[in-house]
Short mmCIF file of C-alpha atoms in Angstrom, two decimals:
data_model
loop_
_atom_site.label_atom_id
_atom_site.label_comp_id
_atom_site.label_asym_id
_atom_site.label_seq_id
_atom_site.Cartn_x
_atom_site.Cartn_y
_atom_site.Cartn_z
CA MET A 195 189.72 74.74 -225.52
CA HIS A 196 189.15 77.70 -223.54
CA PRO A 197 192.87 79.00 -221.79
CA GLY A 198 191.11 78.96 -218.64
CA LEU A 199 189.77 75.72 -218.10
CA THR A 200 191.40 72.18 -217.43
CA ALA A 201 191.08 68.93 -220.22
CA ARG A 202 188.24 68.46 -217.38
CA GLY A 203 186.47 71.36 -218.20
CA GLN A 204 187.48 72.79 -214.33
CA GLN A 205 188.86 76.08 -213.64
CA GLY A 206 192.71 76.15 -212.55
CA PRO A 207 195.09 78.08 -212.23
CA PRO A 208 197.47 78.89 -215.17
CA GLY A 209 200.47 78.06 -213.20
CA ILE A 210 199.45 74.70 -212.55
CA ARG A 211 198.20 73.85 -216.07
CA ALA A 212 201.52 75.14 -217.65
CA THR A 213 203.28 72.42 -215.53
CA LEU A 214 201.36 69.72 -214.72
CA PRO A 215 202.15 67.38 -218.26
CA LEU A 216 205.65 68.11 -217.04
CA ARG A 217 205.31 67.16 -213.21
CA VAL A 218 203.21 63.98 -214.75
CA ALA A 219 206.20 63.04 -216.57
CA VAL A 220 208.97 63.53 -213.65
CA LEU A 221 206.60 61.21 -211.96
CA CYS A 222 206.33 58.69 -214.63
CA ALA A 223 210.04 58.64 -215.14
CA ALA A 224 210.88 58.57 -211.53
CA LEU A 225 208.27 55.82 -211.16
CA ALA A 226 210.16 53.77 -214.07
CA ALA A 227 213.54 53.78 -212.42
CA ALA A 228 212.36 53.00 -209.42
CA CYS A 229 211.05 49.55 -210.67
CA ALA A 230 213.78 49.40 -212.58
CA ASP A 231 216.11 49.31 -209.74
CA ALA A 232 214.29 47.05 -207.30
CA GLU A 233 215.66 43.97 -206.88
CA PRO A 234 213.24 40.82 -207.97
CA GLU A 235 211.76 39.11 -204.93
CA PRO A 236 213.62 35.83 -204.21
CA PRO A 237 212.26 32.46 -204.66
CA PRO A 238 210.84 30.63 -201.56
CA ALA A 239 213.02 28.52 -199.70
CA PRO A 240 213.26 24.88 -199.97
CA GLY A 241 210.52 23.73 -197.41
CA GLU A 242 208.19 27.15 -198.14
CA PRO A 243 205.12 27.35 -199.71
CA LEU A 244 204.10 28.53 -203.38
CA ALA A 245 203.96 32.02 -203.75
CA GLY A 246 200.25 33.52 -204.18
CA LEU A 247 199.03 31.30 -202.04
CA ASN A 248 195.59 32.71 -199.87
CA THR A 249 195.24 33.18 -196.59
CA GLY A 250 193.20 29.70 -195.59
CA GLU A 251 195.72 28.05 -198.31
CA ARG A 252 198.68 28.90 -196.27
CA GLY A 253 197.61 27.55 -192.63
CA ARG A 254 196.40 24.53 -194.33
CA PHE A 255 200.67 24.63 -195.61
CA LEU A 256 201.05 25.62 -192.11
CA VAL A 257 198.66 22.96 -190.41
CA GLY A 258 199.62 19.91 -193.00
CA ARG A 259 203.41 20.61 -192.12
CA ALA A 260 202.92 19.93 -188.25
CA LEU A 261 201.07 16.84 -189.34
CA PHE A 262 203.71 15.76 -191.20
CA GLU A 263 206.51 16.45 -188.24
CA ARG A 264 204.59 15.19 -185.65
CA LEU A 265 205.80 11.63 -183.97
CA ALA A 266 203.10 9.27 -183.95
CA THR A 267 202.50 6.27 -181.47
CA ALA A 268 200.85 3.11 -181.27
CA ASP A 269 198.06 4.67 -178.74
CA GLU A 270 196.93 6.93 -181.51
CA GLY A 271 196.96 4.44 -184.83
CA LEU A 272 200.77 3.88 -185.77
CA GLY A 273 201.06 0.25 -186.84
CA PRO A 274 200.67 -2.04 -186.15
CA LEU A 275 202.87 -2.94 -188.78
CA TYR A 276 204.72 0.36 -189.88
CA ASN A 277 208.37 1.76 -191.44
CA GLY A 278 208.49 5.56 -189.78
CA GLU A 279 206.97 6.72 -186.80
CA ARG A 280 206.37 10.27 -188.74
CA CYS A 281 206.11 11.44 -192.34
CA SER A 282 209.56 13.39 -192.49
CA ASP A 283 211.44 10.38 -191.39
CA CYS A 284 211.42 9.85 -194.99
CA HIS A 285 210.93 13.34 -196.19
CA ASP A 286 214.24 15.59 -194.30
CA GLN A 287 216.73 16.53 -196.78
CA PRO A 288 217.78 19.25 -196.75
CA VAL A 289 214.74 20.19 -195.17
CA THR A 290 210.36 19.24 -194.51
CA GLY A 291 209.48 17.50 -197.78
CA GLY A 292 212.60 17.06 -199.21
CA SER A 293 213.77 13.80 -200.05
CA GLY A 294 215.18 10.96 -197.60
CA ILE A 295 218.23 8.92 -197.38
CA GLN A 296 219.63 9.46 -193.15
CA ARG A 297 216.51 7.31 -191.60
CA LEU A 298 215.39 5.09 -193.44
CA ARG A 299 214.90 3.30 -196.70
CA VAL A 300 211.68 1.50 -197.42
CA LEU A 301 212.34 -2.30 -198.43
CA LYS A 302 210.17 -3.30 -201.80
CA ALA A 303 209.62 -6.82 -202.95
CA THR A 304 207.60 -8.21 -206.44
CA ARG A 305 207.53 -10.72 -208.63
CA PHE A 306 207.93 -10.60 -212.52
CA GLU A 307 207.26 -13.43 -214.39
CA ASP A 308 205.94 -14.09 -218.12
CA GLY A 309 206.20 -10.26 -218.86
CA ARG A 310 203.58 -9.36 -215.56
CA CYS A 311 204.04 -8.01 -212.43
CA ASP A 312 202.98 -9.57 -209.26
CA LEU A 313 202.69 -6.91 -206.71
CA LEU A 314 202.23 -9.94 -204.02
CA ARG A 315 199.01 -8.66 -202.56
CA ALA A 316 198.02 -12.12 -201.39
CA VAL A 317 200.86 -11.83 -198.84
CA GLY A 318 200.96 -8.35 -197.79
CA GLY A 319 202.06 -6.27 -200.75
CA ASP A 320 205.23 -5.18 -201.88
CA ASN A 321 205.48 -2.70 -199.43
CA ILE A 322 207.62 -4.75 -196.60
CA GLN A 323 207.07 -3.18 -193.49
CA ARG A 324 209.92 -3.73 -191.39
CA ARG A 325 208.94 -2.68 -187.90
CA ALA A 326 205.75 -3.59 -185.32
CA THR A 327 204.82 -2.22 -181.77
CA ASP A 328 205.23 -3.45 -179.02
CA LEU A 329 201.27 -4.46 -178.41
CA LEU A 330 201.82 -6.62 -181.86
CA LYS A 331 204.90 -8.41 -180.72
CA GLU A 332 203.00 -9.51 -177.86
CA HIS A 333 199.86 -11.49 -179.81
CA GLY A 334 202.92 -13.44 -181.54
CA MET A 335 203.58 -11.10 -184.79
CA GLY A 336 206.54 -9.58 -185.85
CA PRO A 337 207.35 -7.28 -188.60
CA GLU A 338 207.06 -8.88 -192.31
CA GLU A 339 209.30 -10.71 -194.16
CA VAL A 340 210.35 -10.94 -197.81
CA PRO A 341 207.87 -12.78 -199.60
CA GLU A 342 209.50 -15.94 -200.84
CA ALA A 343 207.94 -15.96 -204.36
CA ALA A 344 209.67 -12.70 -205.32
CA THR A 345 211.98 -12.29 -207.48
CA ALA A 346 213.39 -9.46 -206.15
CA THR A 347 213.68 -6.52 -203.94
CA ALA A 348 214.84 -3.46 -203.47
CA LEU A 349 215.50 -0.14 -201.23
CA MET A 350 213.91 3.14 -202.15
CA THR A 351 214.90 6.44 -200.89
CA GLY A 352 212.06 8.57 -200.20
CA PRO A 353 211.72 10.44 -203.00
CA PRO A 354 211.51 14.78 -202.92
CA LEU A 355 208.34 16.12 -202.79
CA LEU A 356 209.13 20.03 -203.52
CA GLY A 357 207.67 21.34 -206.35
CA LEU A 358 204.93 17.62 -206.32
CA GLY A 359 201.56 20.16 -206.58
CA LEU A 360 202.56 22.09 -209.74
CA LEU A 361 203.52 18.56 -211.99
CA GLU A 362 200.26 17.27 -210.59
CA ALA A 363 198.90 20.36 -211.78
CA VAL A 364 200.55 19.78 -215.58
CA PRO A 365 197.90 18.20 -217.98
CA GLU A 366 197.89 14.61 -218.36
CA ALA A 367 197.10 15.65 -222.17
CA VAL A 368 200.40 17.24 -222.06
CA LEU A 369 202.17 14.31 -221.19
CA GLU A 370 200.57 11.69 -223.34
CA GLU A 371 201.56 13.67 -225.68
CA TRP A 372 205.48 13.43 -225.07
CA ALA A 373 204.58 10.22 -224.61
CA ASP A 374 206.08 7.46 -227.97
CA PRO A 375 205.59 4.19 -226.58
CA ASP A 376 206.40 2.32 -229.91
CA ASP A 377 209.72 4.45 -230.26
CA SER A 378 207.54 5.61 -233.37
CA ASP A 379 210.00 8.74 -234.27
CA GLY A 380 212.77 6.02 -234.19
CA ASP A 381 214.90 8.11 -231.56
CA GLY A 382 215.49 5.16 -229.19
CA ILE A 383 213.08 7.06 -226.55
CA SER A 384 210.33 5.38 -225.71
CA GLY A 385 208.50 7.14 -222.81
CA ARG A 386 204.99 6.11 -221.93
CA LEU A 387 202.42 7.28 -218.77
CA PRO A 388 201.50 4.28 -216.82
CA ARG A 389 197.85 3.52 -216.04
CA LEU A 390 196.48 1.94 -212.81
CA ALA A 391 193.83 -0.29 -212.64
CA ASP A 392 191.14 2.48 -213.09
CA GLY A 393 192.75 4.14 -215.87
CA ARG A 394 194.04 7.34 -214.07
CA GLY A 395 197.67 8.21 -215.43
CA ALA A 396 200.20 7.55 -212.64
CA ARG A 397 202.87 10.76 -212.50
CA PHE A 398 204.09 9.92 -209.00
CA GLY A 399 205.93 6.99 -207.21
CA ARG A 400 209.39 6.20 -208.80
CA LYS A 401 207.46 3.32 -211.00
CA GLY A 402 204.57 5.44 -211.85
CA ASP A 403 202.14 4.32 -208.47
CA ALA A 404 199.93 7.29 -207.80
CA SER A 405 197.50 9.63 -209.96
CA THR A 406 197.36 12.74 -207.68
CA VAL A 407 199.00 13.88 -204.52
CA ALA A 408 196.30 12.22 -202.10
CA ASP A 409 196.92 9.15 -203.68
CA PHE A 410 200.58 9.79 -202.81
CA VAL A 411 199.68 10.85 -199.44
CA ASP A 412 197.17 7.87 -198.42
CA THR A 413 199.52 4.96 -200.13
CA ALA A 414 202.43 6.75 -197.44
CA LEU A 415 199.94 6.79 -194.63
CA ARG A 416 198.74 3.29 -194.69
CA PHE A 417 202.11 1.56 -196.10
CA GLU A 418 204.33 3.52 -194.35
CA LEU A 419 202.86 4.56 -190.62
CA GLY A 420 200.37 1.76 -190.67
CA PHE A 421 197.11 4.62 -189.99
CA THR A 422 194.29 3.42 -191.71
CA THR A 423 192.48 6.12 -193.17
CA HIS A 424 188.57 7.24 -194.43
CA LEU A 425 189.77 5.43 -197.70
CA HIS A 426 191.15 2.15 -197.12
CA PRO A 427 189.53 1.94 -193.11
CA GLU A 428 191.57 -1.87 -192.70
CA GLU A 429 194.53 -2.93 -191.37
CA GLU A 430 196.97 -3.90 -193.81
CA PRO A 431 198.22 -7.71 -193.27
CA ARG A 432 200.99 -9.00 -191.48
CA ASN A 433 202.46 -11.03 -194.96
CA GLY A 434 199.00 -11.55 -195.70
CA THR A 435 197.55 -13.13 -192.38
CA PRO A 436 195.62 -10.16 -190.57
CA VAL A 437 196.26 -8.36 -187.63
CA PRO A 438 194.60 -9.38 -184.20
CA PRO A 439 192.28 -6.73 -183.47
CA GLU A 440 193.29 -6.14 -179.78
CA ALA A 441 196.89 -5.77 -181.65
CA ASP A 442 195.17 -2.17 -182.76
CA PRO A 443 192.78 -1.00 -180.10
CA MET A 444 192.56 2.84 -182.60
CA ALA A 445 189.16 2.81 -183.76
CA ASP A 446 189.19 2.99 -187.48
CA PRO A 447 189.75 4.89 -189.28
CA GLU A 448 192.69 6.51 -187.43
CA ILE A 449 193.40 9.16 -190.48
CA ASP A 450 189.82 11.01 -191.23
CA ALA A 451 189.38 13.01 -194.35
CA ARG A 452 189.85 16.25 -192.65
CA THR A 453 193.68 15.36 -191.48
CA LEU A 454 193.94 13.50 -194.45
CA GLY A 455 193.40 16.59 -196.87
CA GLN A 456 195.76 18.67 -194.71
CA ILE A 457 198.93 16.49 -194.59
CA THR A 458 197.93 16.54 -198.59
CA ASP A 459 197.72 20.43 -198.56
CA PHE A 460 201.26 20.47 -197.05
CA VAL A 461 202.72 18.36 -199.81
CA ARG A 462 200.65 19.83 -202.54
CA PHE A 463 201.25 23.78 -202.02
CA LEU A 464 205.76 23.15 -201.40
CA ALA A 465 207.36 25.16 -203.78
CA PRO A 466 209.59 23.41 -206.33
CA PRO A 467 213.40 24.11 -205.10
CA ALA A 468 214.98 27.30 -206.96
CA PRO A 469 217.99 27.34 -209.23
CA GLU A 470 220.89 28.72 -207.45
CA GLN A 471 220.57 32.43 -207.15
CA GLU A 472 224.18 33.25 -206.16
CA LEU A 473 226.67 33.04 -209.38
CA SER A 474 229.71 34.97 -209.90
CA ALA A 475 229.73 35.59 -213.47
CA ALA A 476 232.32 32.64 -214.33
CA ALA A 477 229.77 30.29 -212.85
CA ARG A 478 227.29 31.52 -214.72
CA ASP A 479 228.91 31.33 -217.96
CA THR A 480 230.14 26.91 -216.69
CA VAL A 481 226.44 26.80 -216.46
CA GLU A 482 225.13 28.06 -219.18
CA ARG A 483 227.67 26.74 -221.39
CA GLY A 484 226.74 22.31 -219.69
CA LYS A 485 223.05 23.13 -219.91
CA ALA A 486 223.47 23.65 -223.85
CA LEU A 487 225.78 20.66 -223.43
CA PHE A 488 223.47 18.34 -221.58
CA SER A 489 220.59 19.08 -224.14
CA GLN A 490 223.13 17.94 -227.35
CA ILE A 491 224.07 15.44 -225.77
CA GLY A 492 220.21 13.99 -225.44
CA CYS A 493 219.86 14.27 -221.59
CA THR A 494 216.98 16.44 -222.43
CA SER A 495 214.74 13.31 -224.55
CA CYS A 496 213.92 12.27 -220.68
CA HIS A 497 214.95 15.51 -218.43
CA ARG A 498 212.36 17.96 -220.27
CA GLU A 499 213.35 20.90 -218.55
CA GLU A 500 210.30 23.05 -218.99
CA LEU A 501 206.61 21.96 -218.06
CA ARG A 502 203.53 24.43 -218.08
CA THR A 503 200.41 23.92 -215.21
CA GLY A 504 196.63 23.87 -216.62
CA GLU A 505 193.77 25.02 -214.56
CA SER A 506 193.06 24.77 -210.83
CA ALA A 507 191.19 25.80 -208.06
CA THR A 508 194.45 26.42 -206.43
CA ALA A 509 195.32 30.80 -208.18
CA ALA A 510 199.72 29.76 -207.19
CA LEU A 511 199.50 26.33 -209.54
CA ALA A 512 197.80 27.49 -212.15
CA GLY A 513 199.21 28.84 -215.81
CA ARG A 514 202.62 28.06 -214.20
CA THR A 515 206.00 27.43 -216.35
CA LEU A 516 208.12 25.06 -214.45
CA ARG A 517 211.65 23.86 -215.07
CA PRO A 518 211.80 20.53 -213.10
CA TYR A 519 214.03 18.34 -215.93
CA SER A 520 211.01 15.65 -216.42
CA ASP A 521 209.01 14.81 -218.47
CA VAL A 522 207.11 12.67 -215.48
CA LEU A 523 207.21 9.62 -217.99
CA LEU A 524 208.24 6.02 -217.61
CA HIS A 525 211.34 4.87 -219.70
CA ASP A 526 213.48 1.80 -220.13
CA LEU A 527 216.58 2.33 -218.02
CA GLY A 528 218.33 -0.96 -218.89
CA GLU A 529 219.74 -3.58 -216.44
CA GLU A 530 221.56 -2.18 -214.48
CA LEU A 531 218.93 -0.36 -212.77
CA ALA A 532 216.19 -2.75 -213.09
CA ASP A 533 214.62 -4.72 -209.37
CA VAL A 534 211.57 -4.77 -208.33
CA CYS A 535 208.62 -4.23 -210.81
CA GLY A 536 205.38 -1.75 -210.54
CA ALA A 537 201.51 -2.14 -211.75
CA ASP A 538 202.48 -0.79 -215.30
CA ALA A 539 206.04 -0.87 -214.91
CA ALA A 540 208.63 -3.79 -215.80
CA PRO A 541 211.75 -4.63 -213.97
CA GLY A 542 214.13 -2.32 -215.71
CA GLU A 543 210.93 0.79 -215.92
CA LEU A 544 212.02 4.31 -213.61
CA ARG A 545 210.15 6.99 -214.10
CA THR A 546 212.32 10.10 -214.93
CA ALA A 547 213.03 11.52 -211.62
CA PRO A 548 212.72 15.86 -211.51
CA LEU A 549 215.95 17.53 -211.48
CA TRP A 550 215.25 20.61 -209.74
CA GLY A 551 217.09 20.34 -206.17
CA LEU A 552 219.68 17.81 -206.93
CA ARG A 553 222.37 20.28 -205.28
CA HIS A 554 219.99 19.47 -202.03
CA ARG A 555 220.56 15.64 -202.14
CA ALA A 556 223.21 13.47 -200.62
CA ARG A 557 222.52 10.21 -202.93
CA LEU A 558 221.37 9.85 -206.22
CA LEU A 559 219.16 7.50 -208.25
CA HIS A 560 215.62 6.01 -206.73
CA ASP A 561 218.05 3.79 -204.36
CA GLY A 562 220.18 6.04 -203.50
CA ARG A 563 223.30 4.01 -204.72
CA ALA A 564 225.17 6.77 -206.57
CA ALA A 565 227.33 8.42 -204.48
CA ASP A 566 227.73 11.68 -207.46
CA ILE A 567 226.70 12.22 -210.64
CA ASP A 568 229.41 10.74 -212.45
CA GLY A 569 228.01 7.91 -210.37
CA ALA A 570 224.46 8.16 -211.62
CA VAL A 571 225.04 8.60 -215.34
CA ALA A 572 227.15 5.37 -215.30
CA ALA A 573 224.36 3.21 -214.38
CA HIS A 574 222.21 4.75 -216.78
CA GLY A 575 221.33 2.18 -219.66
CA GLY A 576 218.72 1.02 -222.33
CA GLU A 577 216.65 4.04 -223.46
CA ALA A 578 219.50 6.64 -221.84
CA GLU A 579 222.35 4.42 -223.10
CA SER A 580 222.94 7.46 -225.70
CA ALA A 581 223.32 9.88 -224.03
CA ARG A 582 225.59 8.36 -221.72
CA GLU A 583 227.81 7.12 -223.99
CA ALA A 584 227.86 11.04 -225.28
CA PHE A 585 228.04 11.91 -222.37
CA ARG A 586 231.52 10.10 -221.40
CA SER A 587 233.03 11.01 -224.30
CA LEU A 588 233.17 14.84 -223.81
CA PRO A 589 236.40 16.47 -222.64
CA GLU A 590 236.83 16.52 -219.04
CA GLU A 591 236.22 20.40 -218.90
CA ALA A 592 232.90 20.22 -220.68
CA ARG A 593 231.86 16.89 -218.67
CA LEU A 594 232.57 19.35 -215.76
CA ALA A 595 230.20 22.00 -217.21
CA VAL A 596 227.70 19.76 -217.49
CA ILE A 597 228.08 18.31 -213.74
CA ARG A 598 228.29 22.10 -212.53
CA PHE A 599 224.83 22.70 -214.29
CA LEU A 600 223.30 19.99 -212.57
CA ARG A 601 224.51 20.65 -209.11
CA SER A 602 222.91 24.86 -209.89
CA LEU A 603 219.77 23.20 -210.14
#
């Protein structure tokens, strides 16, 4: 190369030519140091949207949240049979979109006979609507009652919705790959993915009741708030008896496709709860020890640490690794936790509850019966009996480490 030319063949002053490589090297080193010292971006706080949403997606999230929190009235189609007056009545702990225990619990009733579940649809369905509008009462009807045919009832807490869209984005093939309904490997764990009548896998709901976030939202609007939707435009009957048309003057459907989509997008785009961020060195050591023990005693056979999402039209949901500590499958947890059945679930079968965000929950288990982790573990039986006994057999310090780990989630 000619001594007066740069690499691009341009004439340049010798001083610049001589120092350019050094200056570039110094600049690269400075940038690398700055990147190394930069604080990683903190995860979204509970109730906030997923990172990476575009402007339109964030807008739908915000509109959906406003609808989710909005107090509904009978003039707008609430009821005439209902349980809550807004979605957040069941999902407000610690934030909108979380779990629910403070305001109300949902009463369920089913009949289980000869190994078959009857959701009692002929007499109003398994969701007992315990409130009625004044207009319905004026027409001689009150809230629903538990049907005489029911063999079991249960008071269900509102499940946390944080991260639900990510769980929806996990391919069904992944869940089926983990399922072992016949316990073919002989490890005592026989999780399975329940199926709806149309054959779709039902990964949502305590008993596996919904296939998608949209299904879940549609069901809640109908049975908890008494709204008709464009998917189900007919009012729910009272214990099987149709309500008088005059008792609900709002034109059906009361929730159109756009509104349903906005509420669904709020739920779908909720960020998952992040584990505890501020830990001392000693606490971090305890949490890591507890995490290892949690796996060693067999809890991760059902509460699997890691899932990965597949393709999605929403970039923020695609190809993400998440740690919900759940396989999203049904497992038989024994007689103590048995109550109502599901469309494809026996009384003792429950979907593995995700443990992320556990530290934000005031009560535990599907019915909120447990005040602490010890109580929740003690209620586990069936496929979880071995892990329960292994937990009980740990020295006290080790048990406390497991609890500290769970309380960091």
